[in-house]
Coordinates of C-alpha atoms in Angstrom, one line a residue:
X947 CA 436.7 -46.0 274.1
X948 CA 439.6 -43.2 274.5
X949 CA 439.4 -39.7 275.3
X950 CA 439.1 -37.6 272.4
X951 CA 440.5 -34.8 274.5
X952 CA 444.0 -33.1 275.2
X953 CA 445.1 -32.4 278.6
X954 CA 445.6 -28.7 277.6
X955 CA 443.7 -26.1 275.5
X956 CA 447.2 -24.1 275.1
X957 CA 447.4 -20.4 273.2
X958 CA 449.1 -19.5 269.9
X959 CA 451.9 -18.3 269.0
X960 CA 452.2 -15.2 266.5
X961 CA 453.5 -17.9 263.7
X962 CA 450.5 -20.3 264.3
X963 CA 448.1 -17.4 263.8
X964 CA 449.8 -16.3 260.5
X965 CA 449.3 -19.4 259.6
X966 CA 445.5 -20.0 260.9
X967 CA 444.7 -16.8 258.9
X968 CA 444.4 -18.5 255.8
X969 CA 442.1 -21.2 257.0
X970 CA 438.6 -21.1 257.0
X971 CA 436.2 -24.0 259.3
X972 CA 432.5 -24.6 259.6
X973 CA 431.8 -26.1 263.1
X974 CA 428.8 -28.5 263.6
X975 CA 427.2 -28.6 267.1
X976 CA 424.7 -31.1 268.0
X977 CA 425.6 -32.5 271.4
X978 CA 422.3 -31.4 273.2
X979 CA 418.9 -29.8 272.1
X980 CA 420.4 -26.4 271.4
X981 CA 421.8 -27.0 267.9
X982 CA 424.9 -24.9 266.0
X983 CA 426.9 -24.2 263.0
X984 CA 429.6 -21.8 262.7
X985 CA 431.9 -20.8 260.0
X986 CA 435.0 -19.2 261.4
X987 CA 438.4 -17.7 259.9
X988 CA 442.1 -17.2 261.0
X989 CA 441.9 -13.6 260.1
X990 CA 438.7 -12.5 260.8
X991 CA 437.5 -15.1 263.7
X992 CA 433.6 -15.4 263.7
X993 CA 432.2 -15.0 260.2
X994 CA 428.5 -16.4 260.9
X995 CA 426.6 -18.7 263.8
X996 CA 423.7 -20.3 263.4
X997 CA 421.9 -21.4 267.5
X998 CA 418.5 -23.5 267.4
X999 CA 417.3 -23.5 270.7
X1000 CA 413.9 -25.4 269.6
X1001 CA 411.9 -28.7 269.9
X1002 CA 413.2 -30.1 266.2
X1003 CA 415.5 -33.4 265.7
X1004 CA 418.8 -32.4 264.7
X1005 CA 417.9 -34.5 261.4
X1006 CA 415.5 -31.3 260.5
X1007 CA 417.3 -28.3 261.4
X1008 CA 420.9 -29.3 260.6
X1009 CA 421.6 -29.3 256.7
X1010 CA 419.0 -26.6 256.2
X1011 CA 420.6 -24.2 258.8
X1012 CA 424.0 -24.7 257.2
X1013 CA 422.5 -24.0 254.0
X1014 CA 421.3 -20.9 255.5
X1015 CA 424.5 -19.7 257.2
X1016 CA 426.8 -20.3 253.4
X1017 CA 424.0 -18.7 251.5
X1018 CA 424.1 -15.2 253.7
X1019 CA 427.5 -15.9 254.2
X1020 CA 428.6 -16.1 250.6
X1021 CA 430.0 -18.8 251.0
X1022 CA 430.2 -22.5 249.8
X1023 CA 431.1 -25.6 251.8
X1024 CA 433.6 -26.6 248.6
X1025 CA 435.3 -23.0 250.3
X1026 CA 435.9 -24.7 253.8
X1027 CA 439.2 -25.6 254.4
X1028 CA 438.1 -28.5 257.6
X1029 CA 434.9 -29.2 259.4
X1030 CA 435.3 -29.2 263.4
X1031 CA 432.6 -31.3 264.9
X1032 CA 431.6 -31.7 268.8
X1033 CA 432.3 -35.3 269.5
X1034 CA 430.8 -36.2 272.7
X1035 CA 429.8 -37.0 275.4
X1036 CA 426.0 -36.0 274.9
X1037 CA 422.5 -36.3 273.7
X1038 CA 423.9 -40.1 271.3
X1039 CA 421.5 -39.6 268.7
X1040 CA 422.5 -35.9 268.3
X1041 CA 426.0 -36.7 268.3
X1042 CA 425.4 -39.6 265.7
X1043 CA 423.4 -37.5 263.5
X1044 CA 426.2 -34.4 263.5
X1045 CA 429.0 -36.7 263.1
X1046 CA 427.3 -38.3 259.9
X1047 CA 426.6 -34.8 258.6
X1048 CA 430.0 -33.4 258.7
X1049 CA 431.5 -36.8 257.3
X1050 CA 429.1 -36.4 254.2
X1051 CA 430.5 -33.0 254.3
X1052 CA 433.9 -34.2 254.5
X1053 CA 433.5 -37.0 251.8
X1054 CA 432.3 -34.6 248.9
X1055 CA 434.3 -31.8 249.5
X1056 CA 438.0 -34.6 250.6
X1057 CA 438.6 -32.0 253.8
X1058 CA 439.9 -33.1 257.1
X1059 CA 437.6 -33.6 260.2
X1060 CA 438.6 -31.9 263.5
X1061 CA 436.9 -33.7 266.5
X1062 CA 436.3 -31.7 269.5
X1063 CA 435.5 -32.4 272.7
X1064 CA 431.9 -31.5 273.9
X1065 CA 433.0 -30.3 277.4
X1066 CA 436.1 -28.5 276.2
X1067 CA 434.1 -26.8 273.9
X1068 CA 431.7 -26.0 276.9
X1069 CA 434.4 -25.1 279.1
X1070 CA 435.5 -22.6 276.7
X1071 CA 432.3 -20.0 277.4
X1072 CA 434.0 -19.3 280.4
X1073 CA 437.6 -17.6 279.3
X1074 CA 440.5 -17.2 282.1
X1075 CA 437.9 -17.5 284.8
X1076 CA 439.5 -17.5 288.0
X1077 CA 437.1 -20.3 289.7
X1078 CA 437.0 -24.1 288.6
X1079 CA 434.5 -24.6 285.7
X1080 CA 432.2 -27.6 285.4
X1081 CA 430.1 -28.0 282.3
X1082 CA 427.3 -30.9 283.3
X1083 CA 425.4 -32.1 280.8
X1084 CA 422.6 -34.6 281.1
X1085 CA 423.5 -38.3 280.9
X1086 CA 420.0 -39.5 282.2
X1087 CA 419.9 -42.4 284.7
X1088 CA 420.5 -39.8 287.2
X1089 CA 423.9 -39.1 286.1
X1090 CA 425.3 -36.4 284.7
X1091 CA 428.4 -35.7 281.7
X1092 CA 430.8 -33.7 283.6
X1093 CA 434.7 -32.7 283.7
X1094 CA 436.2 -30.3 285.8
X1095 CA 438.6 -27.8 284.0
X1096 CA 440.9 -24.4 285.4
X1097 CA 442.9 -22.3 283.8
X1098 CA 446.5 -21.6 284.3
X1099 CA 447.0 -17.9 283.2
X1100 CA 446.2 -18.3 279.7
X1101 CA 445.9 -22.4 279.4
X1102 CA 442.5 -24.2 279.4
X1103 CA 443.3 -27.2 281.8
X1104 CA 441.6 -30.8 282.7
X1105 CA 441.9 -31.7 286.5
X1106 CA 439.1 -34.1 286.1
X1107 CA 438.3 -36.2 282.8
X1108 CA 435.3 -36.9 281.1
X1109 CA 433.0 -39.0 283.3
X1110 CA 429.3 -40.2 283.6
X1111 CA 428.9 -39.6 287.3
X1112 CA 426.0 -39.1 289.8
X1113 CA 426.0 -35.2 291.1
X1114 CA 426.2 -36.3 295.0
X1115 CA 429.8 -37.6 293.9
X1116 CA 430.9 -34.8 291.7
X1117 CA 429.8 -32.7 294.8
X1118 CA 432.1 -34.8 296.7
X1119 CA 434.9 -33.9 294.2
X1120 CA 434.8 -30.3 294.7
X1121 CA 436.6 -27.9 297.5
X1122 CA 436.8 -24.8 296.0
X1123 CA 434.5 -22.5 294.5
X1124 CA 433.3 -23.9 290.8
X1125 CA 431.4 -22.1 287.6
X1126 CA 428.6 -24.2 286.8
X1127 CA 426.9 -24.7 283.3
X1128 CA 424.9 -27.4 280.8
X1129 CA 421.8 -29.0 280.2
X1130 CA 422.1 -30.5 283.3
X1131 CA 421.6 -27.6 285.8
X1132 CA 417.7 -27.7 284.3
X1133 CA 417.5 -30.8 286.6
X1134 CA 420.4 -30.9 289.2
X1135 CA 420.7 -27.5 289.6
X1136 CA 419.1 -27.3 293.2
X1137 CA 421.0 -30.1 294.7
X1138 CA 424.2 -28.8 293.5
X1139 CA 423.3 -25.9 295.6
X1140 CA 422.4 -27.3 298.2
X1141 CA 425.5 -29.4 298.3
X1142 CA 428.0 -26.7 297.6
X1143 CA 426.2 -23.8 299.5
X1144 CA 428.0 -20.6 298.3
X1145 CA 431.1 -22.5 296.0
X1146 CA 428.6 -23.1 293.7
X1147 CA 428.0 -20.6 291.1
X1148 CA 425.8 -20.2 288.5
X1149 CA 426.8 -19.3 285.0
X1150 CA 425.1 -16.3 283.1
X1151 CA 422.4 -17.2 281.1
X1152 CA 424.2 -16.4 277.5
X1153 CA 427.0 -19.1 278.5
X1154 CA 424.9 -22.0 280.1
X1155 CA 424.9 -23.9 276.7
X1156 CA 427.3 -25.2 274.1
X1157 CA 428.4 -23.1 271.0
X1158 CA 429.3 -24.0 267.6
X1159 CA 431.3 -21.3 267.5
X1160 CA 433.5 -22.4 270.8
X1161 CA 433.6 -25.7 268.4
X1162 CA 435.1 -24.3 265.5
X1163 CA 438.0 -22.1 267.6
X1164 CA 438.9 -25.0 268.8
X1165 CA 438.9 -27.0 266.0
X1166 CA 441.6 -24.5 264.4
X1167 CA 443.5 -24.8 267.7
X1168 CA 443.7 -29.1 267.2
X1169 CA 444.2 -28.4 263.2
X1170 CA 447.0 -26.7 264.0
X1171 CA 448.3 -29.5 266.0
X1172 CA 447.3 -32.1 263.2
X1173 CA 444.8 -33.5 265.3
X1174 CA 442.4 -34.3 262.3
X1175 CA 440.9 -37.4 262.1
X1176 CA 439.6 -40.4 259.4
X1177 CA 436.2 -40.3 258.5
X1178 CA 435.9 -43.7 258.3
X1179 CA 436.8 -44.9 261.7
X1180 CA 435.1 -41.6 263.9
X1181 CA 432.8 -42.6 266.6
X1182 CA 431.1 -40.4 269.0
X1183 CA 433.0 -40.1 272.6
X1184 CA 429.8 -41.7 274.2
X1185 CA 431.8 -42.4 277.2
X1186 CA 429.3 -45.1 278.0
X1187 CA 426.9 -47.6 275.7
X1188 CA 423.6 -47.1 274.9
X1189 CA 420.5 -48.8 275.9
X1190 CA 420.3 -50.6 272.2
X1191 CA 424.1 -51.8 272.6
X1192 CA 423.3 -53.0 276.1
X1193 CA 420.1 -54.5 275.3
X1194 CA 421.8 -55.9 271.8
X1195 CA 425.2 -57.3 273.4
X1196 CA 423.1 -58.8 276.8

């Protein structure tokens, strides 16, 4: 399956943002526990953000909390303009169940879908740090979703693609110091220290986990790029199969 990603997460120009002010995009993330929705703006950036940090399925807590976030808003989704959703890699059954919700959302309304990569997205809590960040994210089978990303003065870039990997070789990928932060550090946390002594550095607790609104900025970034995609043929960036494909296909 290919990348959903782009090699580089690039600024705008003054033209770009003229134009992005008159655009308006509700964000869906549901990659891992902590579910989101966001509605953001070209003019005014953040308008509302919805983050469910509880022990509900995504099924429950998605189309109510969007409800929630256009009613207070004043807003209606026939007003949004696209829908960004976080793509993968992550939790399958909360990508699946995200994805279907924002094509529904896309079929009644006849908007465009923005997919966005999970670990970009992730990435993104950490602006112009000057250290490597690696978002983790728990892929089970002691493996973890990881990437490894810089940036170059102002440009979000990918030195490492989207992998399931076990952590003692994504230690082994890493010389320099990194910004750590996902799911995963609940459980790999300690040997990732232990393996990268002081190089490894924990994220704040605020930015350890993905944001819809992260989603949504750069869902406008990739709409302005045209990167929009069919509902019809969007699949999850699994990166690997699932148990019931394995067990199905033999």
């Amino acid at each position: 399956m290919p990348s959903a990603t782009s090699a580089t997460l690039k600024t705008l120009d003054a033209s770009a943002y003229v134009i992005l002010s008159l655009v308006r995009i509700l964000a869906v993330e549901s990659a891992t526990m902590l579910g989101g929705i966001a509605v953001f703006d070209g003019e005014t950036g953040l308008i509302a953000e919805v983050r469910l940090n509880i022990r509900a399925t995504h099924s429950e807590k998605l189309m109510p909390s969007i409800k929630y976030l256009l009613d207070t808003s004043g807003l209606d989704v026939k007003d949004m303009d696209a829908f960004a959703v976080s793509i993968g890699p992550g939790s399958f059954t909360g990508l699946r169940i995200g994805l279907n919700t924002v094509k529904g959302l896309a079929y009644v309304t006849g908007k465009p879908i923005v997919p966005v990569p999970t670990l970009d997205a992730l990435a993104w809590n950490m602006p112009f740090c000057h250290y490597l960040i690696c978002p983790i994210l728990d892929a089970r089978k002691k493996e973890v979703y990881t990437a490894i990303y810089r940036f170059k003065g102002k440009e979000l870039e990918k030195s490492l693609s989207e992998r399931a990997i076990r952590p003692e070789d994504l230690i082994r990928e890493i010389h320099e110091p990194a910004v750590f932060l996902g799911d995963g550090l609940k459980i790999y946390w300690r040997s990732i220290k232990e393996g990268l002594g002081q190089k490894a550095i924990l994220a704040p607790m605020s930015r350890l986990l993905p944001s819809a609104s992260n989603v949504a900025e750069l869902g406008m970034r990739l709409l302005m790029d045209g990167k929009i995609a069919e509902p019809i043929g969007l699949v999850p960036f699994y990166i690997r199969r699932s148990e019931a494909e394995i067990n199905w296909k033999g």
